Short mmCIF file of C-alpha atoms in Angstrom, two decimals:
data_model
loop_
_atom_site.label_atom_id
_atom_site.label_comp_id
_atom_site.label_asym_id
_atom_site.label_seq_id
_atom_site.Cartn_x
_atom_site.Cartn_y
_atom_site.Cartn_z
CA MET A 197 15.60 62.99 47.11
CA LEU A 198 11.44 62.93 46.47
CA THR A 199 8.83 61.60 49.35
CA LYS A 200 7.68 58.74 47.82
CA ALA A 201 3.98 60.30 49.13
CA ARG A 202 5.01 63.70 46.09
CA ILE A 203 5.96 60.33 44.08
CA ARG A 204 2.31 58.81 44.90
CA LEU A 205 0.88 62.27 44.38
CA VAL A 206 2.43 62.55 40.55
CA LYS A 207 1.52 59.41 39.32
CA SER A 208 -2.17 59.87 40.90
CA LEU A 209 -2.43 62.75 38.51
CA SER A 210 -3.26 60.17 35.63
CA ASP A 211 -6.80 59.67 37.44
CA LYS A 212 -9.50 62.28 36.82
CA ALA A 213 -10.65 62.22 40.50
CA ALA A 214 -7.10 62.63 41.78
CA ARG A 215 -6.17 65.57 39.57
CA SER A 216 -9.65 67.02 40.52
CA GLU A 217 -9.15 66.84 44.67
CA CYS A 218 -5.77 68.59 44.15
CA GLY A 219 -6.35 70.75 41.25
CA LEU A 220 -3.24 69.61 39.52
CA PHE A 221 -2.40 67.91 36.54
CA ALA A 222 0.94 66.74 34.90
CA ALA A 223 2.71 67.60 31.12
CA GLU A 224 6.03 65.91 30.50
CA GLY A 225 9.12 66.48 28.04
CA ARG A 226 10.70 69.38 27.11
CA LYS A 227 8.59 70.77 24.34
CA MET A 228 5.43 70.26 26.40
CA VAL A 229 7.19 71.99 29.66
CA GLY A 230 8.84 74.43 27.39
CA GLU A 231 4.99 75.47 25.86
CA ALA A 232 4.28 75.23 29.65
CA LEU A 233 7.17 77.95 30.78
CA ALA A 234 6.25 79.83 27.67
CA SER A 235 2.17 80.65 27.81
CA GLY A 236 2.83 81.57 31.32
CA ALA A 237 1.00 78.49 33.24
CA ASP A 238 0.73 78.40 36.54
CA ILE A 239 3.45 75.64 37.48
CA ASP A 240 3.60 74.19 40.60
CA CYS A 241 6.95 71.94 40.27
CA ILE A 242 9.51 71.27 37.36
CA TYR A 243 11.11 67.61 37.74
CA VAL A 244 14.28 67.14 35.47
CA THR A 245 16.57 64.75 35.68
CA GLU A 246 20.49 64.83 36.71
CA GLY A 247 22.44 66.67 33.66
CA VAL A 248 19.76 67.83 31.63
CA GLY A 249 20.29 71.78 31.12
CA GLY A 250 19.14 74.67 31.98
CA GLU A 251 17.81 75.63 28.31
CA GLY A 252 14.66 77.38 28.76
CA LEU A 253 14.82 77.12 32.73
CA GLU A 254 16.21 79.99 33.74
CA GLU A 255 13.71 82.03 35.29
CA ALA A 256 12.01 78.83 36.77
CA LEU A 257 14.80 78.19 38.35
CA ARG A 258 14.99 81.74 39.66
CA ARG A 259 11.64 81.13 41.24
CA GLY A 260 12.88 78.17 42.95
CA ILE A 261 10.69 75.77 40.93
CA VAL A 262 13.08 73.30 39.43
CA GLU A 263 13.35 70.22 41.47
CA ARG A 264 16.37 67.66 40.55
CA VAL A 265 15.26 63.82 40.50
CA SER A 266 17.08 60.43 40.04
CA PRO A 267 15.84 58.85 36.71
CA GLY A 268 14.78 56.18 39.09
CA GLU A 269 12.35 58.56 40.49
CA MET A 270 10.86 59.76 37.22
CA GLU A 271 10.17 56.45 36.02
CA ARG A 272 8.02 56.09 38.80
CA MET A 273 6.27 59.59 38.61
CA SER A 274 5.91 59.35 34.71
CA HIS A 275 2.87 58.55 32.79
CA LEU A 276 4.10 57.65 29.77
CA ARG A 277 5.58 54.47 28.72
CA THR A 278 8.81 56.13 28.62
CA ALA A 279 10.16 58.47 31.21
CA SER A 280 11.04 61.77 29.73
CA ASP A 281 14.11 63.84 31.32
CA MET A 282 11.15 66.56 32.61
CA LEU A 283 7.76 66.57 34.22
CA ALA A 284 5.64 69.59 35.15
CA VAL A 285 3.21 69.71 37.63
CA ILE A 286 0.88 72.55 36.92
CA ARG A 287 -2.39 74.12 38.73
CA MET A 288 -5.17 74.18 36.69
CA PRO A 289 -6.87 76.88 35.26
CA ARG A 290 -10.56 78.22 36.59
CA ARG A 291 -11.45 78.56 33.37
CA GLY A 292 -11.11 74.77 32.90
CA ALA A 293 -13.97 74.78 35.33
CA GLY A 294 -17.04 75.63 33.47
CA MET A 295 -17.54 77.28 29.40
CA PRO A 296 -16.17 80.00 28.46
CA PRO A 297 -18.24 82.96 27.21
CA LEU A 298 -19.60 82.67 23.42
CA GLY A 299 -17.43 85.31 21.66
CA GLN A 300 -17.05 86.15 18.44
CA GLY A 301 -15.01 84.57 15.57
CA LEU A 302 -15.00 80.34 15.09
CA ALA A 303 -15.39 77.99 17.97
CA LEU A 304 -15.78 73.85 17.84
CA CYS A 305 -17.95 72.23 19.92
CA LEU A 306 -17.43 68.47 21.06
CA ASP A 307 -20.09 66.58 21.66
CA GLY A 308 -19.27 63.30 23.65
CA VAL A 309 -15.69 62.90 22.05
CA GLN A 310 -14.10 60.39 25.01
CA ASP A 311 -11.07 59.28 22.78
CA PRO A 312 -8.02 61.39 25.14
CA GLY A 313 -6.06 61.08 22.23
CA ASN A 314 -8.63 62.25 19.59
CA LEU A 315 -9.30 65.31 21.47
CA GLY A 316 -5.60 66.01 22.44
CA THR A 317 -5.12 66.49 18.50
CA ILE A 318 -8.15 68.36 18.23
CA LEU A 319 -7.15 70.95 20.40
CA ARG A 320 -4.10 71.28 18.15
CA ILE A 321 -5.66 71.34 14.92
CA ALA A 322 -7.91 74.48 16.91
CA ASP A 323 -5.02 76.17 17.48
CA TRP A 324 -3.45 75.49 14.54
CA PHE A 325 -6.55 77.53 12.70
CA GLY A 326 -6.58 79.90 15.29
CA ILE A 327 -9.43 78.79 16.85
CA GLY A 328 -9.53 80.14 20.52
CA THR A 329 -12.34 78.52 22.26
CA VAL A 330 -13.70 74.37 22.59
CA PHE A 331 -16.71 73.79 24.37
CA CYS A 332 -17.01 70.01 25.52
CA SER A 333 -19.63 67.54 26.52
CA PRO A 334 -19.99 66.60 30.61
CA ASP A 335 -19.22 62.72 29.00
CA SER A 336 -15.92 63.97 26.69
CA ALA A 337 -12.11 63.41 27.34
CA ASP A 338 -11.31 65.71 30.27
CA CYS A 339 -8.97 67.52 28.90
CA TYR A 340 -6.33 67.15 31.77
CA ASN A 341 -5.95 63.54 30.93
CA PRO A 342 -1.76 63.08 30.87
CA LYS A 343 -2.22 61.05 27.16
CA THR A 344 -4.50 64.31 25.87
CA VAL A 345 -2.50 66.59 27.41
CA GLN A 346 0.50 65.10 24.84
CA ALA A 347 -1.56 65.24 22.01
CA THR A 348 -2.01 68.74 22.43
CA MET A 349 1.61 69.32 21.65
CA GLY A 350 1.46 72.82 23.32
CA ALA A 351 -2.13 73.83 22.46
CA LEU A 352 -3.39 73.52 25.98
CA PHE A 353 -1.89 76.36 27.14
CA ARG A 354 -3.75 78.36 24.22
CA VAL A 355 -6.53 76.89 24.22
CA ALA A 356 -9.65 77.90 26.17
CA VAL A 357 -11.51 74.20 27.07
CA GLY A 358 -14.86 74.27 29.09
CA TYR A 359 -16.99 72.06 29.73
CA GLY A 360 -20.92 71.61 30.06
CA PRO A 361 -23.87 70.37 29.02
CA LEU A 362 -23.80 71.64 25.10
CA GLU A 363 -27.20 72.56 24.77
CA GLU A 364 -27.30 75.06 27.28
CA THR A 365 -24.30 76.44 24.90
CA LEU A 366 -26.12 76.05 21.60
CA ALA A 367 -29.32 77.58 22.72
CA GLU A 368 -27.43 80.67 23.29
CA ALA A 369 -26.14 80.39 20.83
CA VAL A 370 -29.27 80.47 18.76
CA ARG A 371 -30.38 82.64 20.64
CA ARG A 372 -28.13 85.38 19.31
CA GLU A 373 -28.26 84.09 16.61
CA VAL A 374 -24.25 83.10 16.43
CA PRO A 375 -24.50 80.10 13.05
CA VAL A 376 -24.74 76.28 14.13
CA TYR A 377 -22.93 73.93 12.39
CA GLY A 378 -22.04 70.16 12.93
CA THR A 379 -21.10 67.19 10.35
CA PHE A 380 -23.15 64.38 9.25
CA LEU A 381 -24.23 61.90 6.88
CA GLU A 382 -26.65 63.47 5.31
CA GLY A 383 -25.49 67.06 5.67
CA ASP A 384 -24.85 69.33 2.74
CA ASP A 385 -21.48 69.27 1.00
CA ILE A 386 -18.95 70.94 2.83
CA TYR A 387 -17.07 72.50 -0.37
CA ARG A 388 -20.60 73.73 -1.66
CA SER A 389 -21.97 74.80 1.19
CA GLU A 390 -22.00 79.16 2.77
CA LEU A 391 -19.41 79.02 5.52
CA SER A 392 -19.39 82.39 8.02
CA ALA A 393 -16.18 83.43 9.38
CA ASP A 394 -17.97 83.51 12.69
CA GLY A 395 -20.59 80.24 14.17
CA ILE A 396 -20.04 77.15 16.32
CA VAL A 397 -18.96 73.67 14.82
CA VAL A 398 -20.52 71.17 16.39
CA MET A 399 -17.95 67.91 16.07
CA GLY A 400 -19.59 64.50 17.15
CA SER A 401 -18.38 61.19 19.44
CA GLU A 402 -15.93 58.44 17.42
CA GLY A 403 -18.80 55.60 17.98
CA ARG A 404 -22.57 57.73 17.96
CA GLY A 405 -22.00 60.87 15.75
CA ILE A 406 -24.23 63.94 17.03
CA SER A 407 -26.63 63.07 19.81
CA PRO A 408 -30.69 63.99 18.66
CA GLN A 409 -30.73 66.52 21.74
CA VAL A 410 -27.55 68.63 20.23
CA ALA A 411 -28.66 68.12 16.37
CA ALA A 412 -31.67 69.70 17.19
CA LEU A 413 -29.62 72.99 18.10
CA VAL A 414 -27.37 72.49 14.58
CA ASP A 415 -29.45 74.42 11.66
CA ARG A 416 -26.66 74.29 9.10
CA LYS A 417 -25.86 70.82 8.73
CA LEU A 418 -22.61 69.60 6.55
CA PHE A 419 -20.65 66.53 5.00
CA ILE A 420 -17.52 66.04 3.97
CA PRO A 421 -17.99 63.99 0.43
CA PRO A 422 -15.56 61.11 -0.34
CA TRP A 423 -13.55 60.61 -3.28
CA PRO A 424 -14.61 60.23 -6.10
CA ALA A 425 -18.42 60.32 -4.93
CA GLU A 426 -19.95 57.16 -5.39
CA ARG A 427 -17.24 55.61 -4.38
CA HIS A 428 -17.86 52.76 -1.55
CA GLY A 429 -14.71 53.34 0.44
CA SER A 430 -14.59 53.69 4.68
CA GLU A 431 -17.91 53.97 6.45
CA SER A 432 -16.45 57.20 7.66
CA LEU A 433 -13.08 59.35 8.99
CA ASN A 434 -11.94 59.67 12.39
CA VAL A 435 -13.36 62.54 14.36
CA ALA A 436 -9.66 64.82 14.77
CA VAL A 437 -9.07 63.99 10.86
CA ALA A 438 -12.70 65.19 10.02
CA THR A 439 -11.93 68.44 12.66
CA ALA A 440 -8.87 69.20 10.69
CA VAL A 441 -11.34 69.29 7.08
CA VAL A 442 -13.06 71.59 8.37
CA CYS A 443 -11.25 74.00 9.71
CA SER A 444 -9.10 73.77 6.87
CA GLU A 445 -12.15 74.47 4.44
CA PHE A 446 -13.53 77.18 7.03
CA ARG A 447 -10.41 79.20 6.81
CA ARG A 448 -9.52 78.55 3.18
CA ARG A 449 -12.81 80.56 2.37
CA MET A 450 -11.70 83.27 4.70
CA HIS A 451 -8.72 83.97 1.82
CA GLY A 452 -10.37 82.86 -0.98
#
């Protein structure tokens, strides 16, 4: 039987300060726990309710990191509206503390994306389109927020996420002549613009878009046009939807 202290600890992982203090985060559901196991994540413990089969858990069982709990205990630990039958507590990778190094290929840069669900969806999009690095401004949502973790559907275990001042990262990109793209209402039609296989794509916050400081470092401004172009409809696209459109167009060019 779990101690009250352990239940409180797992439940506290919904709070960023608590996650930072203990270096742990939670992932819930068989899909997420399976992704964590497959990725080789540093798992502290996997909690499963009585009667749940050992599918995919054989190695975890051998390592002694699986603990059976009652449905009531799972309810008390869960961060979901309806508790799952499986929950993993995972140690944060060290890379989460800083910015991943600039490398070749396409990377995303998120300027103040504060909605946890949007961030999680963007990480899932990055994973889908083979983008392995996402830079986040300090005021972006925490990638280990339970809502973000669940929205990634496992992409969190495959995409390197870092937090830090975007100006420094983008200034370094400019010095190395790495193209820096960004989405703006006054940008050039993405479908008529020249796009490269390498570079950084900046996506702005849900409310204010890309900040002036970051915008000053963007050398290639893009715009996703509505259809038809003269139609006055929605003011803008959701940032995760816009990210999917942009990433899809970049990848389409690589096969064009």
